Amino acid sequence: MVDTTESRPVLVAVAGDGSESAVRYGVAEAARRRTTVHLVHVIDLVPWREPAVLGVAERRARTGEETLWDAVTYARSLAPEGVLVTSELFHGEVIPGLLEVGQEAALLVLRRRPALVPSGPPPAICLKVAARSRVPVVCVPHDWHGVQGAATVTVGVDHAATSEPAIREAMAAARRRGAGLRLVCGWWMARDNDHAEATNGIDPRSVRGDLERVVATVVAGDERLAAVPVTIDVQHARPADLLVDASHGTDLLVVGRHDPLVPRGSRIGPVARAVMARASCPVLLPVPDGSSHLWHGGAQRQVQQLQTGAHA
């Protein structure tokens, strides 16, 4: 099986503060994928929302150029030889802009701002982009610097029947890192009915067997993944709490999401929302099965290339 994602760039969204943790992650991921890292800063100056005050557009554009150039300089200081660092200014609204620019990327990397309340909801930009993106999205905590020791990728699964896209993405991420993979599955009943002996017909051994068959199916589709060591952990615990606990000491946490083409209802489930808000490591949301890998946005793309070139 040929991996076609290597030719597409890793796109990093650069916020006003430079998004250093996202830039670090994006450069490292581009090196692992042997591809380009593309930095994008959106200048959100919309005429119908902000009056055309003399000099505002010029100052905003100049500040955006400085912010993006600082991020490019930082990325090039981190990038190994052969990793191309490119950049782009997008004039428009942030969410449609990131979706438009990122529609053909291999991965869209966002910095997760610190929450005002520790148990509060995930930041709006991460949540809205992840809900609508037709490419995989990673939300990186603002203070992320990696973990010490052996690399591990963790994937949270609910039902084996719907877990294949997340497991496939997690195994590919583990292979690129030379890491092991931990599959985590938790079950929890309604508060009044839940106790240590309450299984509601759930047999952990049966769940483990179902997940082992999914892993075998994924490996059958890509023989390179056979080298990834896999452990399966089935526990009686609240899934969100279990995954947040698992995020401490892991390189990457992978959780599934709903099809972004669903016309109504939540595209980010409650567990994924909680994990995006509280995880201490980067969170990857893969593209669900059946979703096209292209998103056709309505925003008109007006871009300015600042600088393109290989890292020396």
mmCIF file of C-alpha atoms in Angstrom:
data_model
loop_
_atom_site.group_PDB
_atom_site.id
_atom_site.type_symbol
_atom_site.label_atom_id
_atom_site.label_comp_id
_atom_site.label_asym_id
_atom_site.label_seq_id
_atom_site.Cartn_x
_atom_site.Cartn_y
_atom_site.Cartn_z
ATOM 1 C CA MET A 1 0.000 0.000 0.000
ATOM 2 C CA VAL A 2 1.373 3.425 -0.964
ATOM 3 C CA ASP A 3 1.134 6.212 1.626
ATOM 4 C CA THR A 4 -0.041 9.241 -0.362
ATOM 5 C CA THR A 5 -0.098 11.697 2.533
ATOM 6 C CA GLU A 6 3.657 12.281 2.432
ATOM 7 C CA SER A 7 3.426 14.595 -0.596
ATOM 8 C CA ARG A 8 0.931 16.978 1.041
ATOM 9 C CA PRO A 9 2.051 19.637 3.543
ATOM 10 C CA VAL A 10 1.517 19.782 7.269
ATOM 11 C CA LEU A 11 -0.350 23.063 7.782
ATOM 12 C CA VAL A 12 0.136 25.039 11.006
ATOM 13 C CA ALA A 13 -2.248 27.829 11.999
ATOM 14 C CA VAL A 14 -0.272 30.711 13.518
ATOM 15 C CA ALA A 15 -2.162 32.902 16.000
ATOM 16 C CA GLY A 16 -1.170 36.382 17.115
ATOM 17 C CA ASP A 17 1.176 35.090 19.809
ATOM 18 C CA GLY A 18 3.128 32.914 17.372
ATOM 19 C CA SER A 19 1.637 29.529 18.400
ATOM 20 C CA GLU A 20 5.056 28.140 19.299
ATOM 21 C CA SER A 21 3.788 24.766 20.548
ATOM 22 C CA ALA A 22 1.861 24.205 17.300
ATOM 23 C CA VAL A 23 4.894 25.247 15.233
ATOM 24 C CA ARG A 24 7.104 22.807 17.151
ATOM 25 C CA TYR A 25 4.632 20.002 16.598
ATOM 26 C CA GLY A 26 4.135 20.857 12.927
ATOM 27 C CA VAL A 27 7.854 20.909 12.156
ATOM 28 C CA ALA A 28 8.401 17.582 13.927
ATOM 29 C CA GLU A 29 5.449 16.018 12.116
ATOM 30 C CA ALA A 30 6.622 17.317 8.731
ATOM 31 C CA ALA A 31 10.030 15.758 9.392
ATOM 32 C CA ARG A 32 8.392 12.439 10.281
ATOM 33 C CA ARG A 33 6.285 12.533 7.101
ATOM 34 C CA ARG A 34 9.162 13.838 4.959
ATOM 35 C CA THR A 35 7.058 16.704 3.676
ATOM 36 C CA THR A 36 6.672 20.491 3.806
ATOM 37 C CA VAL A 37 5.447 22.477 6.802
ATOM 38 C CA HIS A 38 3.228 25.381 5.730
ATOM 39 C CA LEU A 39 2.562 28.209 8.219
ATOM 40 C CA VAL A 40 -0.630 30.253 7.806
ATOM 41 C CA HIS A 41 -1.698 33.427 9.609
ATOM 42 C CA VAL A 42 -5.221 34.762 9.049
ATOM 43 C CA ILE A 43 -5.773 38.524 9.099
ATOM 44 C CA ASP A 44 -9.377 38.851 10.205
ATOM 45 C CA LEU A 45 -10.332 42.267 8.842
ATOM 46 C CA VAL A 46 -13.820 41.982 7.378
ATOM 47 C CA PRO A 47 -15.396 45.186 5.914
ATOM 48 C CA TRP A 48 -18.966 44.399 6.951
ATOM 49 C CA ARG A 49 -17.916 43.770 10.537
ATOM 50 C CA GLU A 50 -15.254 46.394 11.095
ATOM 51 C CA PRO A 51 -15.415 49.969 9.765
ATOM 52 C CA ALA A 52 -12.740 51.035 7.323
ATOM 53 C CA VAL A 53 -10.823 53.292 9.690
ATOM 54 C CA LEU A 54 -7.859 54.984 8.068
ATOM 55 C CA GLY A 55 -4.719 52.914 8.578
ATOM 56 C CA VAL A 56 -6.366 49.953 10.387
ATOM 57 C CA ALA A 57 -5.987 47.540 7.475
ATOM 58 C CA GLU A 58 -2.385 48.569 6.893
ATOM 59 C CA ARG A 59 -1.446 48.199 10.564
ATOM 60 C CA ARG A 60 -3.199 44.842 10.801
ATOM 61 C CA ALA A 61 -1.442 43.589 7.677
ATOM 62 C CA ARG A 62 1.944 44.791 8.919
ATOM 63 C CA THR A 63 1.442 43.137 12.307
ATOM 64 C CA GLY A 64 0.334 39.923 10.582
ATOM 65 C CA GLU A 65 3.435 39.900 8.400
ATOM 66 C CA GLU A 66 5.671 40.350 11.452
ATOM 67 C CA THR A 67 3.876 37.602 13.368
ATOM 68 C CA LEU A 68 4.136 35.183 10.471
ATOM 69 C CA TRP A 69 7.768 36.025 9.756
ATOM 70 C CA ASP A 70 8.701 35.416 13.407
ATOM 71 C CA ALA A 71 6.956 32.031 13.230
ATOM 72 C CA VAL A 72 8.780 31.159 9.989
ATOM 73 C CA THR A 73 12.110 32.073 11.566
ATOM 74 C CA TYR A 74 11.316 29.901 14.590
ATOM 75 C CA ALA A 75 10.205 26.987 12.395
ATOM 76 C CA ARG A 76 13.379 27.138 10.328
ATOM 77 C CA SER A 77 15.488 27.106 13.485
ATOM 78 C CA LEU A 78 13.834 23.784 14.367
ATOM 79 C CA ALA A 79 13.534 22.132 10.958
ATOM 80 C CA PRO A 80 16.097 19.498 9.986
ATOM 81 C CA GLU A 81 17.869 19.708 6.657
ATOM 82 C CA GLY A 82 15.555 19.013 3.746
ATOM 83 C CA VAL A 83 12.327 20.122 5.454
ATOM 84 C CA LEU A 84 10.777 22.966 3.487
ATOM 85 C CA VAL A 85 9.150 25.803 5.473
ATOM 86 C CA THR A 86 6.618 27.934 3.567
ATOM 87 C CA SER A 87 4.229 30.624 4.718
ATOM 88 C CA GLU A 88 1.049 32.404 3.754
ATOM 89 C CA LEU A 89 -1.141 35.316 4.835
ATOM 90 C CA PHE A 90 -4.884 34.828 4.408
ATOM 91 C CA HIS A 91 -7.230 37.837 4.462
ATOM 92 C CA GLY A 92 -10.654 36.890 5.786
ATOM 93 C CA GLU A 93 -12.429 35.234 8.683
ATOM 94 C CA VAL A 94 -10.421 32.784 10.772
ATOM 95 C CA ILE A 95 -12.553 29.620 10.663
ATOM 96 C CA PRO A 96 -13.455 29.680 6.930
ATOM 97 C CA GLY A 97 -9.917 30.804 6.147
ATOM 98 C CA LEU A 98 -8.258 27.877 7.912
ATOM 99 C CA LEU A 99 -10.698 25.423 6.357
ATOM 100 C CA GLU A 100 -10.067 26.873 2.901
ATOM 101 C CA VAL A 101 -6.277 26.927 3.145
ATOM 102 C CA GLY A 102 -6.138 23.534 4.827
ATOM 103 C CA GLN A 103 -8.407 21.658 2.454
ATOM 104 C CA GLU A 104 -5.572 19.805 0.709
ATOM 105 C CA ALA A 105 -3.163 19.470 3.649
ATOM 106 C CA ALA A 106 -2.128 16.124 5.097
ATOM 107 C CA LEU A 107 -2.765 17.519 8.584
ATOM 108 C CA LEU A 108 -4.041 20.752 10.127
ATOM 109 C CA VAL A 109 -2.261 21.748 13.360
ATOM 110 C CA LEU A 110 -3.841 24.212 15.804
ATOM 111 C CA ARG A 111 -2.582 25.635 19.094
ATOM 112 C CA ARG A 112 -5.024 25.128 21.978
ATOM 113 C CA ARG A 113 -5.218 28.247 24.100
ATOM 114 C CA PRO A 114 -5.237 27.823 27.891
ATOM 115 C CA ALA A 115 -8.781 27.503 29.215
ATOM 116 C CA LEU A 116 -10.109 30.229 31.489
ATOM 117 C CA VAL A 117 -11.646 27.465 33.609
ATOM 118 C CA PRO A 118 -9.713 24.157 33.926
ATOM 119 C CA SER A 119 -12.824 22.047 33.260
ATOM 120 C CA GLY A 120 -14.326 24.474 30.734
ATOM 121 C CA PRO A 121 -15.118 23.800 27.067
ATOM 122 C CA PRO A 122 -12.406 23.537 24.394
ATOM 123 C CA PRO A 123 -11.415 26.830 22.728
ATOM 124 C CA ALA A 124 -13.834 27.844 19.977
ATOM 125 C CA ILE A 125 -11.346 27.839 17.090
ATOM 126 C CA CYS A 126 -10.104 24.307 17.812
ATOM 127 C CA LEU A 127 -13.650 23.068 18.253
ATOM 128 C CA LYS A 128 -15.134 24.722 15.157
ATOM 129 C CA VAL A 129 -12.264 23.829 12.839
ATOM 130 C CA ALA A 130 -12.169 20.233 14.047
ATOM 131 C CA ALA A 131 -15.940 19.949 13.605
ATOM 132 C CA ARG A 132 -15.859 21.059 9.959
ATOM 133 C CA SER A 133 -12.447 20.044 8.646
ATOM 134 C CA ARG A 134 -12.259 17.369 5.961
ATOM 135 C CA VAL A 135 -8.638 16.607 6.876
ATOM 136 C CA PRO A 136 -7.191 15.308 10.162
ATOM 137 C CA VAL A 137 -6.815 17.965 12.865
ATOM 138 C CA VAL A 138 -4.379 18.124 15.786
ATOM 139 C CA CYS A 139 -4.953 20.450 18.749
ATOM 140 C CA VAL A 140 -1.697 21.099 20.621
ATOM 141 C CA PRO A 141 -1.722 22.465 24.199
ATOM 142 C CA HIS A 142 -0.047 25.854 24.499
ATOM 143 C CA ASP A 143 2.566 24.486 26.918
ATOM 144 C CA TRP A 144 3.357 21.241 25.103
ATOM 145 C CA HIS A 145 7.075 20.352 24.905
ATOM 146 C CA GLY A 146 6.914 16.581 24.397
ATOM 147 C CA VAL A 147 7.417 13.730 26.837
ATOM 148 C CA GLN A 148 10.518 12.050 28.192
ATOM 149 C CA GLY A 149 11.222 8.335 27.720
ATOM 150 C CA ALA A 150 9.820 5.801 25.276
ATOM 151 C CA ALA A 151 7.325 7.178 22.795
ATOM 152 C CA THR A 152 3.710 6.053 23.047
ATOM 153 C CA VAL A 153 0.585 6.843 21.046
ATOM 154 C CA THR A 154 -2.802 6.322 22.699
ATOM 155 C CA VAL A 155 -6.131 5.892 20.914
ATOM 156 C CA GLY A 156 -9.518 6.018 22.580
ATOM 157 C CA VAL A 157 -12.133 3.662 21.141
ATOM 158 C CA ASP A 158 -15.829 3.247 21.841
ATOM 159 C CA HIS A 159 -17.303 0.486 19.686
ATOM 160 C CA ALA A 160 -15.072 -1.828 17.675
ATOM 161 C CA ALA A 161 -17.397 -1.505 14.685
ATOM 162 C CA THR A 162 -16.669 2.229 14.345
ATOM 163 C CA SER A 163 -13.088 2.312 15.601
ATOM 164 C CA GLU A 164 -11.162 1.438 12.437
ATOM 165 C CA PRO A 165 -10.458 5.023 11.198
ATOM 166 C CA ALA A 166 -9.066 6.120 14.585
ATOM 167 C CA ILE A 167 -7.036 2.921 15.028
ATOM 168 C CA ARG A 168 -5.636 3.195 11.502
ATOM 169 C CA GLU A 169 -4.573 6.817 12.048
ATOM 170 C CA ALA A 170 -3.108 6.005 15.463
ATOM 171 C CA MET A 171 -1.096 3.053 14.140
ATOM 172 C CA ALA A 172 0.291 5.191 11.317
ATOM 173 C CA ALA A 173 1.279 7.894 13.838
ATOM 174 C CA ALA A 174 2.946 5.289 16.049
ATOM 175 C CA ARG A 175 4.868 3.846 13.082
ATOM 176 C CA ARG A 176 6.199 7.273 12.113
ATOM 177 C CA ARG A 177 7.435 7.772 15.689
ATOM 178 C CA GLY A 178 8.802 4.264 16.192
ATOM 179 C CA ALA A 179 6.375 4.121 19.121
ATOM 180 C CA GLY A 180 4.056 1.614 20.718
ATOM 181 C CA LEU A 181 0.282 1.964 20.529
ATOM 182 C CA ARG A 182 -2.117 1.712 23.457
ATOM 183 C CA LEU A 183 -5.805 1.128 22.729
ATOM 184 C CA VAL A 184 -7.991 2.386 25.559
ATOM 185 C CA CYS A 185 -11.666 1.500 25.909
ATOM 186 C CA GLY A 186 -13.833 2.418 28.890
ATOM 187 C CA TRP A 187 -17.475 1.748 29.694
ATOM 188 C CA TRP A 188 -19.762 3.525 32.134
ATOM 189 C CA MET A 189 -23.495 3.232 32.743
ATOM 190 C CA ALA A 190 -25.987 5.770 34.047
ATOM 191 C CA ARG A 191 -25.061 7.144 37.452
ATOM 192 C CA ASP A 192 -27.788 5.345 39.400
ATOM 193 C CA ASN A 193 -26.999 1.969 37.827
ATOM 194 C CA ASP A 194 -23.218 2.029 37.729
ATOM 195 C CA HIS A 195 -21.052 0.067 40.158
ATOM 196 C CA ALA A 196 -17.966 -2.111 40.012
ATOM 197 C CA GLU A 197 -19.937 -5.252 39.069
ATOM 198 C CA ALA A 198 -22.267 -3.535 36.575
ATOM 199 C CA THR A 199 -21.330 -4.645 33.061
ATOM 200 C CA ASN A 200 -24.632 -4.210 31.211
ATOM 201 C CA GLY A 201 -23.700 -7.280 29.195
ATOM 202 C CA ILE A 202 -20.199 -5.972 28.378
ATOM 203 C CA ASP A 203 -17.530 -8.671 28.438
ATOM 204 C CA PRO A 204 -14.035 -7.117 28.522
ATOM 205 C CA ARG A 205 -12.551 -10.242 26.928
ATOM 206 C CA SER A 206 -15.040 -10.032 24.060
ATOM 207 C CA VAL A 207 -14.318 -6.313 23.594
ATOM 208 C CA ARG A 208 -10.598 -7.023 23.543
ATOM 209 C CA GLY A 209 -11.107 -9.747 20.947
ATOM 210 C CA ASP A 210 -13.189 -7.432 18.748
ATOM 211 C CA LEU A 211 -10.475 -4.760 18.905
ATOM 212 C CA GLU A 212 -7.776 -7.309 18.087
ATOM 213 C CA ARG A 213 -9.714 -8.187 14.933
ATOM 214 C CA VAL A 214 -9.914 -4.504 13.966
ATOM 215 C CA VAL A 215 -6.155 -4.169 14.444
ATOM 216 C CA ALA A 216 -5.629 -7.234 12.240
ATOM 217 C CA THR A 217 -7.845 -5.688 9.549
ATOM 218 C CA VAL A 218 -5.859 -2.449 9.636
ATOM 219 C CA VAL A 219 -2.547 -4.320 9.408
ATOM 220 C CA ALA A 220 -3.872 -6.366 6.488
ATOM 221 C CA GLY A 221 -4.442 -3.097 4.631
ATOM 222 C CA ASP A 222 -0.925 -1.783 5.317
ATOM 223 C CA GLU A 223 1.788 -4.310 6.111
ATOM 224 C CA ARG A 224 4.109 -1.592 7.421
ATOM 225 C CA LEU A 225 1.883 -1.297 10.506
ATOM 226 C CA ALA A 226 2.623 -4.881 11.553
ATOM 227 C CA ALA A 227 5.775 -3.672 13.317
ATOM 228 C CA VAL A 228 3.785 -1.439 15.715
ATOM 229 C CA PRO A 229 3.478 -3.071 19.167
ATOM 230 C CA VAL A 230 -0.136 -2.826 20.359
ATOM 231 C CA THR A 231 -1.587 -3.166 23.850
ATOM 232 C CA ILE A 232 -5.315 -3.132 24.591
ATOM 233 C CA ASP A 233 -6.665 -1.726 27.851
ATOM 234 C CA VAL A 234 -10.386 -2.230 28.608
ATOM 235 C CA GLN A 235 -11.528 -0.623 31.851
ATOM 236 C CA HIS A 236 -14.666 0.178 33.811
ATOM 237 C CA ALA A 237 -14.330 3.978 33.932
ATOM 238 C CA ARG A 238 -15.771 7.161 32.490
ATOM 239 C CA PRO A 239 -14.328 7.295 28.942
ATOM 240 C CA ALA A 240 -13.440 11.016 29.032
ATOM 241 C CA ASP A 241 -11.718 10.781 32.430
ATOM 242 C CA LEU A 242 -9.905 7.622 31.330
ATOM 243 C CA LEU A 243 -8.535 9.288 28.204
ATOM 244 C CA VAL A 244 -7.569 12.504 29.976
ATOM 245 C CA ASP A 245 -5.627 10.422 32.512
ATOM 246 C CA ALA A 246 -4.024 8.511 29.629
ATOM 247 C CA SER A 247 -2.901 11.797 28.039
ATOM 248 C CA HIS A 248 -0.295 12.265 30.780
ATOM 249 C CA GLY A 249 2.910 10.703 29.514
ATOM 250 C CA THR A 250 1.816 9.939 25.940
ATOM 251 C CA ASP A 251 3.048 11.629 22.749
ATOM 252 C CA LEU A 252 -0.316 11.764 21.049
ATOM 253 C CA LEU A 253 -3.930 10.976 21.876
ATOM 254 C CA VAL A 254 -6.222 9.958 19.005
ATOM 255 C CA VAL A 255 -10.016 10.193 19.344
ATOM 256 C CA GLY A 256 -12.734 9.756 16.744
ATOM 257 C CA ARG A 257 -15.190 12.374 15.535
ATOM 258 C CA HIS A 258 -18.400 12.430 13.530
ATOM 259 C CA ASP A 259 -18.637 12.982 9.787
ATOM 260 C CA PRO A 260 -18.215 16.741 9.148
ATOM 261 C CA LEU A 261 -20.906 16.553 6.462
ATOM 262 C CA VAL A 262 -23.601 15.695 9.007
ATOM 263 C CA PRO A 263 -26.133 18.529 8.434
ATOM 264 C CA ARG A 264 -27.322 18.754 12.029
ATOM 265 C CA GLY A 265 -26.282 17.777 15.508
ATOM 266 C CA SER A 266 -22.851 17.612 17.080
ATOM 267 C CA ARG A 267 -19.916 16.766 14.837
ATOM 268 C CA ILE A 268 -17.690 16.455 17.895
ATOM 269 C CA GLY A 269 -18.955 13.949 20.437
ATOM 270 C CA PRO A 270 -18.985 14.663 24.202
ATOM 271 C CA VAL A 271 -15.928 12.502 24.897
ATOM 272 C CA ALA A 272 -13.884 14.178 22.155
ATOM 273 C CA ARG A 273 -14.980 17.607 23.414
ATOM 274 C CA ALA A 274 -13.839 16.813 26.949
ATOM 275 C CA VAL A 275 -10.535 15.379 25.750
ATOM 276 C CA MET A 276 -9.839 18.397 23.516
ATOM 277 C CA ALA A 277 -10.385 20.710 26.484
ATOM 278 C CA ARG A 278 -8.492 18.786 29.165
ATOM 279 C CA ALA A 279 -5.817 16.568 27.604
ATOM 280 C CA SER A 280 -2.225 17.410 28.470
ATOM 281 C CA CYS A 281 -0.858 16.154 25.127
ATOM 282 C CA PRO A 282 -1.719 16.855 21.470
ATOM 283 C CA VAL A 283 -5.101 15.433 20.404
ATOM 284 C CA LEU A 284 -5.571 14.100 16.874
ATOM 285 C CA LEU A 285 -9.041 13.837 15.340
ATOM 286 C CA PRO A 286 -8.887 11.734 12.160
ATOM 287 C CA VAL A 287 -11.258 11.902 9.199
ATOM 288 C CA PRO A 288 -14.178 9.479 9.640
ATOM 289 C CA ASP A 289 -14.571 6.671 7.119
ATOM 290 C CA GLY A 290 -16.736 7.607 4.171
ATOM 291 C CA SER A 291 -15.721 11.278 4.270
ATOM 292 C CA SER A 292 -14.027 12.783 1.261
ATOM 293 C CA HIS A 293 -10.551 14.129 1.981
ATOM 294 C CA LEU A 294 -11.415 17.453 0.365
ATOM 295 C CA TRP A 295 -13.567 20.265 1.709
ATOM 296 C CA HIS A 296 -14.974 22.823 -0.681
ATOM 297 C CA GLY A 297 -15.365 26.064 1.230
ATOM 298 C CA GLY A 298 -17.120 29.183 0.095
ATOM 299 C CA ALA A 299 -14.466 31.683 1.157
ATOM 300 C CA GLN A 300 -12.562 33.467 -1.558
ATOM 301 C CA ARG A 301 -8.877 32.833 -1.116
ATOM 302 C CA GLN A 302 -6.624 35.866 -1.191
ATOM 303 C CA VAL A 303 -3.115 34.905 -0.169
ATOM 304 C CA GLN A 304 0.276 36.496 0.075
ATOM 305 C CA GLN A 305 3.393 34.357 0.046
ATOM 306 C CA LEU A 306 5.994 35.835 2.351
ATOM 307 C CA GLN A 307 8.859 33.494 1.698
ATOM 308 C CA THR A 308 9.445 30.005 0.389
ATOM 309 C CA GLY A 309 12.640 28.040 0.576
ATOM 310 C CA ALA A 310 14.391 24.991 1.907
ATOM 311 C CA HIS A 311 15.924 25.050 5.338
ATOM 312 C CA ALA A 312 19.682 25.198 4.950
#
